[in-house]
XYZ file of C-alpha atoms in Angstrom:
256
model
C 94.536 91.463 78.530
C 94.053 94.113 81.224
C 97.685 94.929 81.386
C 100.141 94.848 78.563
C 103.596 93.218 77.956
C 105.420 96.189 79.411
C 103.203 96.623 82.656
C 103.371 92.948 83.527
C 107.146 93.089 82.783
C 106.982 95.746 85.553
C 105.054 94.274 87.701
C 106.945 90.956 87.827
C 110.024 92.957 88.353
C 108.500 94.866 91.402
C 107.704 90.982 92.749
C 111.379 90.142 91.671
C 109.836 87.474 90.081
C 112.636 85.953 87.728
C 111.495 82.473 86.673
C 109.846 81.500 83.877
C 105.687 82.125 83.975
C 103.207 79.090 83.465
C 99.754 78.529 83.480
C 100.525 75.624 86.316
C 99.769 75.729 90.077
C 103.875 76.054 90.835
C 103.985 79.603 89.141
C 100.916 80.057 90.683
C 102.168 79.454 94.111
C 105.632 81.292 93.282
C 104.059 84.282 92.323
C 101.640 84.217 95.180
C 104.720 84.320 97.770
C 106.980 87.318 95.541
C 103.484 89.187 95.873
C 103.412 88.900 99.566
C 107.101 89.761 100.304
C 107.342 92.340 98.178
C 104.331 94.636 98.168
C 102.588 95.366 101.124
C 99.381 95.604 102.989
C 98.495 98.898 104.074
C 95.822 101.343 104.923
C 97.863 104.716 104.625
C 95.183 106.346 101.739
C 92.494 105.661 104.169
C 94.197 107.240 107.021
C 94.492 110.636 105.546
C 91.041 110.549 103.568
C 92.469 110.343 100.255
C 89.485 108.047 98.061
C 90.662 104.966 96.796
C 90.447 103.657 93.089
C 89.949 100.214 92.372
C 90.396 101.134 88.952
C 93.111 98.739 86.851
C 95.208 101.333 85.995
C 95.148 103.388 89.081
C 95.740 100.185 90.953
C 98.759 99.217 88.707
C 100.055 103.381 89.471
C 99.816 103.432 92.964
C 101.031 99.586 93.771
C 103.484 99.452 91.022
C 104.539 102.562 90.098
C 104.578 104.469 93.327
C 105.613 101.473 95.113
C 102.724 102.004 97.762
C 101.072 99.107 98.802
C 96.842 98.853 99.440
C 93.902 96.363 101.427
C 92.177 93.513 99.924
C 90.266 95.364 97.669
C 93.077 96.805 96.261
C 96.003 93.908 96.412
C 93.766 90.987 95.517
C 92.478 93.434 92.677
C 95.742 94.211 91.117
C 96.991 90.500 91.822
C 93.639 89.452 89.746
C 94.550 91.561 86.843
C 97.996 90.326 86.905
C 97.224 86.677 86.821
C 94.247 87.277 84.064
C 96.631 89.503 82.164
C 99.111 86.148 82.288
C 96.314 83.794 81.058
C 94.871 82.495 83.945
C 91.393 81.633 84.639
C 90.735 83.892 87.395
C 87.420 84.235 89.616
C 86.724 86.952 91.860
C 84.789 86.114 94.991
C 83.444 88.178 98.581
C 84.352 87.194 101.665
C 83.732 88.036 105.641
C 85.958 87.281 108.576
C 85.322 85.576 111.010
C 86.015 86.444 114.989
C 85.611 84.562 118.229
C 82.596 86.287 119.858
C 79.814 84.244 117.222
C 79.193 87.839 115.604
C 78.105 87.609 111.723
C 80.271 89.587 109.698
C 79.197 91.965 106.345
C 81.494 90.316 102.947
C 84.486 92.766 103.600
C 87.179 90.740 102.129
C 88.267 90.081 98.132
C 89.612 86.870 97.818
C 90.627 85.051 94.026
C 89.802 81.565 93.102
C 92.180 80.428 90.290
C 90.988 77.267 87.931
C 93.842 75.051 86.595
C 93.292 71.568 85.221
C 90.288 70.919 86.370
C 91.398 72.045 89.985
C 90.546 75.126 91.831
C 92.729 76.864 94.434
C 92.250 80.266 96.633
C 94.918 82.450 96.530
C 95.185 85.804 98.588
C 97.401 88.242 98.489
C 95.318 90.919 101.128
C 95.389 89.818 104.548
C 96.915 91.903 107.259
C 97.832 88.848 109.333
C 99.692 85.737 108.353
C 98.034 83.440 106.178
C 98.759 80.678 102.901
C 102.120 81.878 101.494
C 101.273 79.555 98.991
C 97.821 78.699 96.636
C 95.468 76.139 98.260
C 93.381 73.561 96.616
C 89.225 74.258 97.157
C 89.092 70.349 98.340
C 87.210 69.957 101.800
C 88.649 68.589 104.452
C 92.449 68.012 103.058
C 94.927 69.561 105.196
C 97.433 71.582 103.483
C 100.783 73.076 105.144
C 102.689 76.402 103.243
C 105.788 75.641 105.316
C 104.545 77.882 108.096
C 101.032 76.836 109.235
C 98.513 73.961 108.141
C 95.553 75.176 106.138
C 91.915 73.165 105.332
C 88.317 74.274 103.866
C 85.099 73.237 105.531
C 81.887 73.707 104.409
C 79.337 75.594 106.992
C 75.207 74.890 107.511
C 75.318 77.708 104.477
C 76.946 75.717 102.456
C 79.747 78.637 102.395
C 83.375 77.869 102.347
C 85.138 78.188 105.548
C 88.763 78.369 105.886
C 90.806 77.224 109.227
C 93.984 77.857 110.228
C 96.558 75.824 112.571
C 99.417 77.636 113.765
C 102.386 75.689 115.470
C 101.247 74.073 118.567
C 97.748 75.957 118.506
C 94.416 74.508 117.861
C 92.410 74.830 114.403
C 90.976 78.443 114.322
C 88.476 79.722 112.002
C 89.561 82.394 109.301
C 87.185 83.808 107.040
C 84.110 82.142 104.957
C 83.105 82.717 101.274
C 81.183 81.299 98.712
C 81.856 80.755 95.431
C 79.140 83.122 93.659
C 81.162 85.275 91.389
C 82.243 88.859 92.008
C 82.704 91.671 89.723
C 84.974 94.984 89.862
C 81.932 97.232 90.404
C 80.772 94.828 93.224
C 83.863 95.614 96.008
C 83.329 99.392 95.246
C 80.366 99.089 98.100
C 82.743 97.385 100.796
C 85.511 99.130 100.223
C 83.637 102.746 100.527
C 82.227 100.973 103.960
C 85.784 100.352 104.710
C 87.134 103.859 104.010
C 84.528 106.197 105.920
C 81.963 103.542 107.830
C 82.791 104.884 111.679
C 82.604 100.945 112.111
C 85.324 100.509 109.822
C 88.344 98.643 111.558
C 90.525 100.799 108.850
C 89.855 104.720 109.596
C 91.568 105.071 113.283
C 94.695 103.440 113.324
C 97.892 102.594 110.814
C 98.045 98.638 109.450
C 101.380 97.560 107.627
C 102.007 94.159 107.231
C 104.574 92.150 104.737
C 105.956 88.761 104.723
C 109.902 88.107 104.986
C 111.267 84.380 103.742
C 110.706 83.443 107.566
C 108.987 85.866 109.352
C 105.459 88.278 108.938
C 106.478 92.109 110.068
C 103.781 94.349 111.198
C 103.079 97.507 111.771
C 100.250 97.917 114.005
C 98.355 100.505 116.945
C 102.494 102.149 117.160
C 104.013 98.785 117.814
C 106.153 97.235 114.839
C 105.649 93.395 115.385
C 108.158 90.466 114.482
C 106.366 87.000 113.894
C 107.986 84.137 113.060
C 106.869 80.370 113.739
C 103.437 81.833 114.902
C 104.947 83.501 117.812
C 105.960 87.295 118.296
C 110.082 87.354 118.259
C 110.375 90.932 118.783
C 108.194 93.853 119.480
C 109.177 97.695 119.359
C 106.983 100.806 120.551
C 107.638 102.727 117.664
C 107.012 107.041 118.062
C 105.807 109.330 115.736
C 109.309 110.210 114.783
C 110.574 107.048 113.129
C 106.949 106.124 111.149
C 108.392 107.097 108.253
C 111.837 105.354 108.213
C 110.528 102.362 109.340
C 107.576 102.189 106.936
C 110.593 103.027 104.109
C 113.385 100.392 106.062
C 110.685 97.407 106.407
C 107.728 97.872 104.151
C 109.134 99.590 101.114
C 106.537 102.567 101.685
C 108.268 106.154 100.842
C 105.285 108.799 101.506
């Protein structure tokens, strides 16, 4: 166990998680969505050059304690040591994103594969954007809807795992590939170093704050704070140097 009784208690309470906890795909899926409404993406640390831990403990401080929020590295971490600390059967894999001008990405993205009953699903709590709310089964081809968007997994001439999004009235787009070799802690601390200093690094200029609602994906992105809901934008307000700080407390839960 990676946390104990009294940190998970914590934890689930910072999720308001409130029902009971199963080694089944529903709690799976439930705890997936109270992760994703409740503690949010963000690239704050990074900003002002403070080093990130990926540490279990530091991750539980800063996420659960300090009610900050983190990237992939750091969400999808601290989600993985939840759900192993629960009893699930938790595998850690790499990832890279993939963009529309044919450009090979490096593995920049931590992303969980969770076994149950002889089925395994990919769950993700550490996207910026909006993707699964809920756990999706690794089966190719099947087309899988989280009430929002439909979801499927190809395989590539790699034999890597790609997976596609459809949003309302849009074609099928192309998310981000993995495969299914296995990751450990010490692997992401390469990637995420990239991601904090690399002048390449999509994470060193500008401030990224995302977190779903029940119905809608807020962001916080480039000075604009972004309403989505039904895959379109529903509102969208400039927002000045001035109010970054209430907003990032009013919406995102983030008190610097």
């Amino acid at each position: 166990m990676i946390y104990n009784k009294e940190q998970i208690n914590l934890y689930l309470k910072k999720m308001n998680y409130k029902d009971e906890v199963k080694i089944d795909y529903n709690t799976l899926s439930k705890l997936q969505i109270a992760h994703l409404t409740n503690i949010p993406y963000e690239n704050i640390d990074v900003l002002n050059k403070k080093p990130l831990s990926l540490d279990a403990q530091d991750l539980f401080n800063k996420m659960i304690l300090n009610k900050r929020g983190g990237y992939c590295f750091e969400l999808n971490g601290l989600y993985s040591n939840l759900l192993k600390s629960l009893g699930f059967k938790v595998t850690n894999l790499a990832g890279r994103f993939i963009y529309q001008d044919g450009k090979t990405r490096m593995r920049l993205h931590r992303i969980l594969k969770v076994d149950i009953d002889n089925k395994s699903y990919i769950s993700d709590v550490g996207v910026l954007s909006e993707l699964p709310r809920k756990s999706l089964e690794l089966e190719i081809g099947k087309i899988q809807n989280d009430g929002k968007c439909d979801y499927k997994f190809e395989l590539d001439e790699n034999k890597e795992y790609i997976l596609y999004q459809r949003k309302p009235n849009k074609d099928w787009k192309q998310i981000y590939s993995f495969s299914l070799e296995p990751q450990l802690d010490i692997d992401y601390v390469l990637p995420c170093f990239y991601c904090e200093t690399h002048s390449n690094s999509p994470f060193i200029n500008s401030m990224k704050v995302a977190i779903y609602t029940e119905d809608e994906h807020i962001r916080l992105f480039d000075g604009e704070l972004i309403f989505y809901k039904d895959g379109k934008v529903r509102k969208l307000e400039k927002i000045n140097d001035e109010k970054i700080e209430s907003v990032l407390k009013e919406y995102f839960g983030i008190v610097l």
